[in-house]
């Protein structure tokens, strides 16, 4: 017999079963229904960045470490789309499902547990991230900005990175008193990360203290680092460090977010 | 009378399906459910009756493992809700008080997706969904989004959803609150026919007519405690008698009544006086025949009178 002790008091490892996929499937079904309005327009944005920054601004910028500017920012756009995908899915979208639609309440009344609901949401957030970044990958590929078959690993890396951002997002969802609360992490965390993670200029341009801080605290720096390496084919040892950093932080945030959500949902 | 007989039948066949011992739920320092004890028998329709805030929803939520217990023990079909939530949730379904249908899906997709949470295969889920939509008379809405349904239809869809896993126990939290009388009677009919199929039903309500119309047994709740329980008709007979006389506050009349009915209880509600005797039908009518009075009403005693007598509070407040 299964033992489920949904005790919110102690930090615990979630007990997850295949039922996580039922939750994932629910979100996937909605996604497929609304793909034309919710997904395709999001493709326009990276194309605009490519045009404006890559072709437009890039014409005035000298190559970075021998790489043309447009080739420098293209992989970053892939990583950024993974960040946005994971983060927004598990903040605004999860909050709507939890708070306004009471979807979690409805699911918890079935054999699916709270932990499985949250894990399903996180995996769905990671999936959204991977879908976003894979699409952007295809776009930069179409512009001839991929130089290595290693780029085929990008969806997998985006799934992992997406799980990180989804888990980070879910921590905020667990403590959000209302939906406007997400303006704080969106503007104070995501926007700085968007600009300062070696996305549009090399980290080495920043004062050393800021550079070290970015590498220590900003997950996007590591995701950009990994994806840039795979897309350009210039793999380096530092990438393994980034992979390790992302793996460890993802695992920690995954567990933390599930525990925080249990605390919020189980009274 | 049917209800009383059936109650006895259940008591004697007496397979206990739910057993609560000192069941308690605290939110911080506030005790919402306070050491209650009850048993629910297989095939019964039991009502938790009480004013808003009495602890009905909280009790229901502990039965379907939504909230952990603070204290006490609760067994559902032999499973301990504190350690065997998955087993309990497989055989218990709930139609919650608030609408938590999935607004992102059509009517039938709501049922299909919900069935998936119970591991019901797609073909079987679709078959059951169609049957349920037919039973609840919403089959012509099957492809419509939830937002386009009326409140009554949403209620019925929530009931349909709760039945998708063919539960042994059905929990209905305020199944008719906010419905117009027509929709309410429709839900009542459906609850009755589910009962006939052998589903054990627990419903919460603050409508005494509803409890009287549907329940073999009611548990009256107030301030997190069960203050009385029994068959609705029996409870009224036991505490109130058959009829209640309502009169204006008039010294002389009161005097005459007290002389006629020395055991009567008089309660003032605003400028009206309610007179309770434990006596059978007709006593007030005979009294009125001998005294010509205006502005008097004789009505049947009801559960609200019982509740009022036991707590000094009205059910609907
Ligand atoms: N999540 C909660 N946190 C704090 N108090 C709660 C919570 N849920 C219910 N209560 C309180 O518990 C009491 C009983 O509530 P409830 O069981 O919903 O009553 P009923 O269903 O009989 O109207 C109420 O006073 C309510 O305010
Ligand atoms: Mg309630």
Short mmCIF file of N, CA, C and O in Angstrom, two decimals, chain A residues 1-8 15-19 21-23 25-27 29-30 33 97 100-114 116 265-267, chain B residues 25-27 61 64-68 79 81-87 89-90 92-94 98-106 109 113-114 116-119 122 145 161 165:
data_model
loop_
_atom_site.label_atom_id
_atom_site.label_comp_id
_atom_site.label_asym_id
_atom_site.label_seq_id
_atom_site.Cartn_x
_atom_site.Cartn_y
_atom_site.Cartn_z
N UNK A 1 0.82 -1.20 0.00
CA UNK A 1 0.00 0.00 0.00
C UNK A 1 0.86 1.27 0.00
O UNK A 1 1.90 1.30 0.66
N UNK A 2 0.43 2.23 -0.75
CA UNK A 2 1.20 3.47 -0.80
C UNK A 2 1.00 4.26 0.49
O UNK A 2 -0.08 4.29 1.04
N UNK A 3 2.07 4.87 0.89
CA UNK A 3 1.99 5.75 2.05
C UNK A 3 2.23 7.16 1.58
O UNK A 3 3.25 7.45 0.96
N UNK A 4 1.28 8.00 1.84
CA UNK A 4 1.49 9.39 1.48
C UNK A 4 1.30 10.22 2.73
O UNK A 4 0.22 10.25 3.31
N UNK A 5 2.35 10.84 3.16
CA UNK A 5 2.17 11.73 4.30
C UNK A 5 2.37 13.13 3.77
O UNK A 5 3.49 13.56 3.56
N UNK A 6 1.27 13.78 3.48
CA UNK A 6 1.35 15.12 2.94
C UNK A 6 1.54 16.13 4.07
O UNK A 6 0.77 17.06 4.22
N UNK A 7 2.56 15.90 4.85
CA UNK A 7 2.78 16.82 5.96
C UNK A 7 3.57 18.01 5.48
O UNK A 7 4.66 17.86 4.94
N UNK A 8 3.04 19.22 5.65
CA UNK A 8 3.72 20.39 5.15
C UNK A 8 4.87 20.83 6.04
O UNK A 8 5.70 21.62 5.64
N UNK A 15 7.45 12.20 -3.19
CA UNK A 15 7.25 10.84 -3.70
C UNK A 15 6.45 10.95 -4.98
O UNK A 15 5.27 11.25 -4.95
N UNK A 16 7.12 10.71 -6.07
CA UNK A 16 6.48 10.95 -7.37
C UNK A 16 6.22 9.65 -8.10
O UNK A 16 7.02 8.72 -8.04
N UNK A 17 5.06 9.58 -8.78
CA UNK A 17 4.75 8.42 -9.61
C UNK A 17 4.50 8.91 -11.04
O UNK A 17 4.54 10.11 -11.30
N UNK A 18 4.19 7.97 -11.92
CA UNK A 18 3.88 8.30 -13.31
C UNK A 18 2.73 9.31 -13.41
O UNK A 18 2.52 9.90 -14.46
N UNK A 19 1.97 9.51 -12.33
CA UNK A 19 0.81 10.42 -12.39
C UNK A 19 1.22 11.86 -12.69
O UNK A 19 0.39 12.67 -13.11
N UNK A 21 2.73 12.71 -15.13
CA UNK A 21 2.48 12.92 -16.56
C UNK A 21 1.04 13.26 -16.84
O UNK A 21 0.73 13.89 -17.85
N UNK A 22 0.10 12.85 -16.01
CA UNK A 22 -1.30 13.26 -16.21
C UNK A 22 -1.40 14.78 -16.12
O UNK A 22 -2.18 15.40 -16.84
N UNK A 23 -0.67 15.35 -15.18
CA UNK A 23 -0.70 16.80 -15.00
C UNK A 23 -0.03 17.48 -16.20
O UNK A 23 -0.53 18.46 -16.75
N UNK A 25 0.21 16.27 -19.16
CA UNK A 25 -0.67 16.09 -20.31
C UNK A 25 -1.80 17.12 -20.35
O UNK A 25 -2.18 17.61 -21.39
N UNK A 26 -2.32 17.45 -19.15
CA UNK A 26 -3.39 18.45 -19.10
C UNK A 26 -2.89 19.76 -19.72
O UNK A 26 -3.55 20.37 -20.54
N UNK A 27 -1.70 20.18 -19.30
CA UNK A 27 -1.16 21.44 -19.82
C UNK A 27 -0.80 21.33 -21.29
O UNK A 27 -0.99 22.28 -22.06
N UNK A 29 -2.30 19.46 -23.49
CA UNK A 29 -3.55 19.51 -24.24
C UNK A 29 -4.02 20.94 -24.44
O UNK A 29 -4.49 21.31 -25.52
N UNK A 30 -3.92 21.75 -23.38
CA UNK A 30 -4.32 23.15 -23.51
C UNK A 30 -3.41 23.86 -24.49
O UNK A 30 -3.86 24.63 -25.35
N UNK A 33 -4.21 23.24 -27.99
CA UNK A 33 -5.45 23.88 -28.39
C UNK A 33 -5.22 25.36 -28.75
O UNK A 33 -5.92 25.91 -29.58
N UNK A 97 -3.67 28.99 -12.80
CA UNK A 97 -4.25 27.65 -12.60
C UNK A 97 -4.49 27.37 -11.12
O UNK A 97 -5.53 26.84 -10.74
N UNK A 100 -6.78 31.23 -9.50
CA UNK A 100 -8.05 31.66 -10.10
C UNK A 100 -8.89 30.47 -10.58
O UNK A 100 -10.09 30.44 -10.36
N UNK A 101 -8.24 29.51 -11.24
CA UNK A 101 -9.01 28.41 -11.81
C UNK A 101 -9.22 27.26 -10.84
O UNK A 101 -10.01 26.36 -11.12
N UNK A 102 -8.47 27.24 -9.74
CA UNK A 102 -8.54 26.15 -8.75
C UNK A 102 -8.29 24.79 -9.40
O UNK A 102 -8.84 23.77 -8.95
N UNK A 103 -7.50 24.81 -10.45
CA UNK A 103 -7.22 23.54 -11.15
C UNK A 103 -6.47 22.57 -10.25
O UNK A 103 -6.72 21.37 -10.28
N UNK A 104 -5.55 23.09 -9.44
CA UNK A 104 -4.79 22.20 -8.57
C UNK A 104 -5.72 21.51 -7.57
O UNK A 104 -5.62 20.31 -7.32
N UNK A 105 -6.65 22.31 -7.00
CA UNK A 105 -7.61 21.74 -6.04
C UNK A 105 -8.38 20.58 -6.67
O UNK A 105 -8.60 19.55 -6.06
N UNK A 106 -8.80 20.80 -7.92
CA UNK A 106 -9.58 19.77 -8.59
C UNK A 106 -8.74 18.51 -8.78
O UNK A 106 -9.22 17.39 -8.57
N UNK A 107 -7.47 18.67 -9.13
CA UNK A 107 -6.64 17.49 -9.40
C UNK A 107 -6.29 16.77 -8.10
O UNK A 107 -6.24 15.54 -8.05
N UNK A 108 -6.07 17.55 -7.04
CA UNK A 108 -5.67 16.93 -5.77
C UNK A 108 -6.78 16.03 -5.21
O UNK A 108 -6.52 15.14 -4.42
N UNK A 109 -8.01 16.26 -5.64
CA UNK A 109 -9.12 15.41 -5.18
C UNK A 109 -9.12 14.04 -5.86
O UNK A 109 -9.92 13.19 -5.52
N UNK A 110 -8.23 13.84 -6.80
CA UNK A 110 -8.10 12.53 -7.46
C UNK A 110 -6.88 11.82 -6.88
O UNK A 110 -6.19 12.40 -6.03
N UNK A 111 -6.57 10.60 -7.34
CA UNK A 111 -5.39 9.92 -6.77
C UNK A 111 -4.05 10.64 -7.01
O UNK A 111 -3.02 10.21 -6.49
N UNK A 112 -4.06 11.72 -7.76
CA UNK A 112 -2.82 12.49 -7.96
C UNK A 112 -2.54 13.32 -6.70
O UNK A 112 -3.45 13.92 -6.14
N UNK A 113 -1.27 13.33 -6.26
CA UNK A 113 -0.94 14.06 -5.03
C UNK A 113 -0.50 15.50 -5.33
O UNK A 113 -0.20 15.84 -6.46
N UNK A 114 -0.46 16.32 -4.29
CA UNK A 114 0.00 17.70 -4.44
C UNK A 114 1.39 17.73 -5.07
O UNK A 114 1.66 18.53 -5.98
N UNK A 116 2.82 15.63 -6.96
CA UNK A 116 2.80 15.26 -8.38
C UNK A 116 2.23 16.39 -9.24
O UNK A 116 2.67 16.59 -10.38
N UNK A 265 -0.16 25.07 -0.10
CA UNK A 265 -1.43 24.44 -0.47
C UNK A 265 -2.04 23.57 0.62
O UNK A 265 -3.25 23.42 0.70
N UNK A 266 -1.21 22.96 1.45
CA UNK A 266 -1.75 22.07 2.48
C UNK A 266 -1.88 22.84 3.77
O UNK A 266 -0.90 23.29 4.33
N UNK A 267 -3.14 22.94 4.24
CA UNK A 267 -3.34 23.74 5.45
C UNK A 267 -3.41 22.84 6.68
O UNK A 267 -3.89 21.75 6.62
N UNK B 25 -9.71 19.69 13.36
CA UNK B 25 -8.91 20.49 12.44
C UNK B 25 -8.73 21.88 13.00
O UNK B 25 -9.70 22.56 13.33
N UNK B 26 -7.47 22.28 13.14
CA UNK B 26 -7.18 23.63 13.59
C UNK B 26 -6.48 24.40 12.50
O UNK B 26 -5.65 23.85 11.78
N UNK B 27 -6.84 25.67 12.35
CA UNK B 27 -6.08 26.58 11.50
C UNK B 27 -5.42 27.56 12.45
O UNK B 27 -6.07 28.44 12.99
N UNK B 61 -13.43 18.07 3.57
CA UNK B 61 -12.08 18.11 3.02
C UNK B 61 -11.14 17.13 3.71
O UNK B 61 -10.19 16.64 3.11
N UNK B 64 -11.87 13.62 2.11
CA UNK B 64 -11.24 13.28 0.82
C UNK B 64 -9.76 13.68 0.80
O UNK B 64 -9.19 13.92 -0.26
N UNK B 65 -9.17 13.72 1.98
CA UNK B 65 -7.70 13.86 2.11
C UNK B 65 -7.18 15.16 1.52
O UNK B 65 -6.03 15.22 1.08
N UNK B 66 -8.01 16.17 1.48
CA UNK B 66 -7.56 17.45 0.96
C UNK B 66 -6.72 18.17 2.01
O UNK B 66 -5.69 18.77 1.72
N UNK B 67 -7.16 18.08 3.24
CA UNK B 67 -6.41 18.65 4.35
C UNK B 67 -6.07 17.57 5.36
O UNK B 67 -6.92 16.72 5.67
N UNK B 68 -4.86 17.57 5.88
CA UNK B 68 -4.51 16.60 6.92
C UNK B 68 -5.25 16.91 8.23
O UNK B 68 -5.63 18.05 8.48
N UNK B 79 -9.59 2.43 5.08
CA UNK B 79 -8.29 3.09 4.86
C UNK B 79 -8.14 4.28 5.79
O UNK B 79 -9.09 5.02 6.02
N UNK B 81 -7.08 7.86 6.35
CA UNK B 81 -6.85 9.01 5.45
C UNK B 81 -5.47 9.63 5.65
O UNK B 81 -4.94 10.26 4.74
N UNK B 82 -4.89 9.44 6.82
CA UNK B 82 -3.60 10.08 7.08
C UNK B 82 -2.44 9.36 6.41
O UNK B 82 -1.40 9.95 6.18
N UNK B 83 -2.61 8.08 6.12
CA UNK B 83 -1.49 7.34 5.52
C UNK B 83 -1.84 6.68 4.19
O UNK B 83 -0.96 6.24 3.47
N UNK B 84 -3.12 6.61 3.87
CA UNK B 84 -3.51 5.90 2.64
C UNK B 84 -4.37 6.78 1.74
O UNK B 84 -5.40 6.35 1.23
N UNK B 85 -3.89 8.00 1.54
CA UNK B 85 -4.68 8.97 0.78
C UNK B 85 -5.03 8.46 -0.62
O UNK B 85 -6.14 8.66 -1.10
N UNK B 86 -4.07 7.84 -1.27
CA UNK B 86 -4.30 7.42 -2.65
C UNK B 86 -5.46 6.43 -2.73
O UNK B 86 -6.33 6.53 -3.59
N UNK B 87 -5.51 5.48 -1.81
CA UNK B 87 -6.58 4.48 -1.79
C UNK B 87 -7.92 5.16 -1.53
O UNK B 87 -8.93 4.82 -2.15
N UNK B 89 -8.76 8.32 -2.09
CA UNK B 89 -9.17 9.21 -3.17
C UNK B 89 -9.67 8.44 -4.39
O UNK B 89 -10.38 8.98 -5.23
N UNK B 90 -9.28 7.18 -4.49
CA UNK B 90 -9.75 6.37 -5.61
C UNK B 90 -11.24 6.05 -5.50
O UNK B 90 -11.92 5.92 -6.49
N UNK B 92 -13.47 7.77 -3.29
CA UNK B 92 -14.27 8.90 -2.84
C UNK B 92 -14.23 9.98 -3.90
O UNK B 92 -13.18 10.22 -4.48
N UNK B 93 -15.35 10.59 -4.17
CA UNK B 93 -15.33 11.73 -5.08
C UNK B 93 -15.99 12.91 -4.42
O UNK B 93 -16.84 12.74 -3.55
N UNK B 94 -15.61 14.09 -4.88
CA UNK B 94 -16.20 15.27 -4.27
C UNK B 94 -16.70 16.23 -5.34
O UNK B 94 -16.07 16.41 -6.37
N UNK B 98 -17.08 25.33 -4.44
CA UNK B 98 -16.78 26.35 -5.46
C UNK B 98 -16.57 25.64 -6.80
O UNK B 98 -16.25 24.47 -6.86
N UNK B 99 -16.77 26.42 -7.86
CA UNK B 99 -16.62 25.88 -9.21
C UNK B 99 -15.13 25.76 -9.53
O UNK B 99 -14.44 26.74 -9.63
N UNK B 100 -14.63 24.53 -9.65
CA UNK B 100 -13.25 24.38 -10.12
C UNK B 100 -13.18 23.53 -11.38
O UNK B 100 -12.24 22.78 -11.59
N UNK B 101 -14.19 23.70 -12.22
CA UNK B 101 -14.13 23.07 -13.56
C UNK B 101 -12.98 23.71 -14.33
O UNK B 101 -12.55 24.81 -14.01
N UNK B 102 -12.49 23.00 -15.32
CA UNK B 102 -11.33 23.50 -16.06
C UNK B 102 -11.77 24.40 -17.20
O UNK B 102 -12.30 23.92 -18.20
N UNK B 103 -11.59 25.71 -17.05
CA UNK B 103 -12.11 26.65 -18.05
C UNK B 103 -11.39 26.56 -19.39
O UNK B 103 -11.85 27.12 -20.38
N UNK B 104 -10.25 25.86 -19.41
CA UNK B 104 -9.50 25.76 -20.66
C UNK B 104 -10.06 24.67 -21.57
O UNK B 104 -9.60 24.53 -22.70
N UNK B 105 -11.03 23.90 -21.07
CA UNK B 105 -11.53 22.78 -21.87
C UNK B 105 -13.04 22.84 -22.08
O UNK B 105 -13.76 23.46 -21.30
N UNK B 106 -13.49 22.11 -23.08
CA UNK B 106 -14.93 21.97 -23.32
C UNK B 106 -15.53 21.07 -22.24
O UNK B 106 -14.81 20.48 -21.42
N UNK B 109 -14.41 17.40 -22.61
CA UNK B 109 -12.96 17.29 -22.37
C UNK B 109 -12.68 17.41 -20.85
O UNK B 109 -11.75 16.78 -20.34
N UNK B 113 -10.37 14.60 -19.29
CA UNK B 113 -9.11 14.91 -18.61
C UNK B 113 -9.17 14.46 -17.15
O UNK B 113 -8.22 13.91 -16.61
N UNK B 114 -10.34 14.67 -16.54
CA UNK B 114 -10.47 14.26 -15.14
C UNK B 114 -10.34 12.75 -15.00
O UNK B 114 -9.74 12.25 -14.05
N UNK B 116 -8.58 10.84 -16.72
CA UNK B 116 -7.16 10.48 -16.86
C UNK B 116 -6.46 10.49 -15.49
O UNK B 116 -5.60 9.66 -15.22
N UNK B 117 -6.83 11.42 -14.64
CA UNK B 117 -6.21 11.47 -13.31
C UNK B 117 -6.48 10.18 -12.52
O UNK B 117 -5.78 9.86 -11.58
N UNK B 118 -7.56 9.48 -12.92
CA UNK B 118 -7.88 8.21 -12.25
C UNK B 118 -7.36 7.01 -13.05
O UNK B 118 -7.76 5.88 -12.77
N UNK B 119 -6.55 7.27 -14.06
CA UNK B 119 -6.00 6.20 -14.92
C UNK B 119 -7.08 5.47 -15.70
O UNK B 119 -6.92 4.30 -16.05
N UNK B 122 -8.80 6.06 -22.23
CA UNK B 122 -9.52 7.08 -22.99
C UNK B 122 -10.89 6.60 -23.49
O UNK B 122 -11.89 7.30 -23.35
N UNK B 145 -17.58 25.54 -24.18
CA UNK B 145 -16.65 25.88 -23.10
C UNK B 145 -17.41 26.14 -21.79
O UNK B 145 -18.57 26.53 -21.82
N UNK B 161 -18.67 15.06 -13.16
CA UNK B 161 -17.22 14.86 -13.03
C UNK B 161 -16.91 14.01 -11.80
O UNK B 161 -16.04 13.15 -11.84
N UNK B 165 -15.26 8.38 -11.85
CA UNK B 165 -14.49 7.22 -11.35
C UNK B 165 -15.40 6.20 -10.67
O UNK B 165 -14.91 5.31 -9.98
#
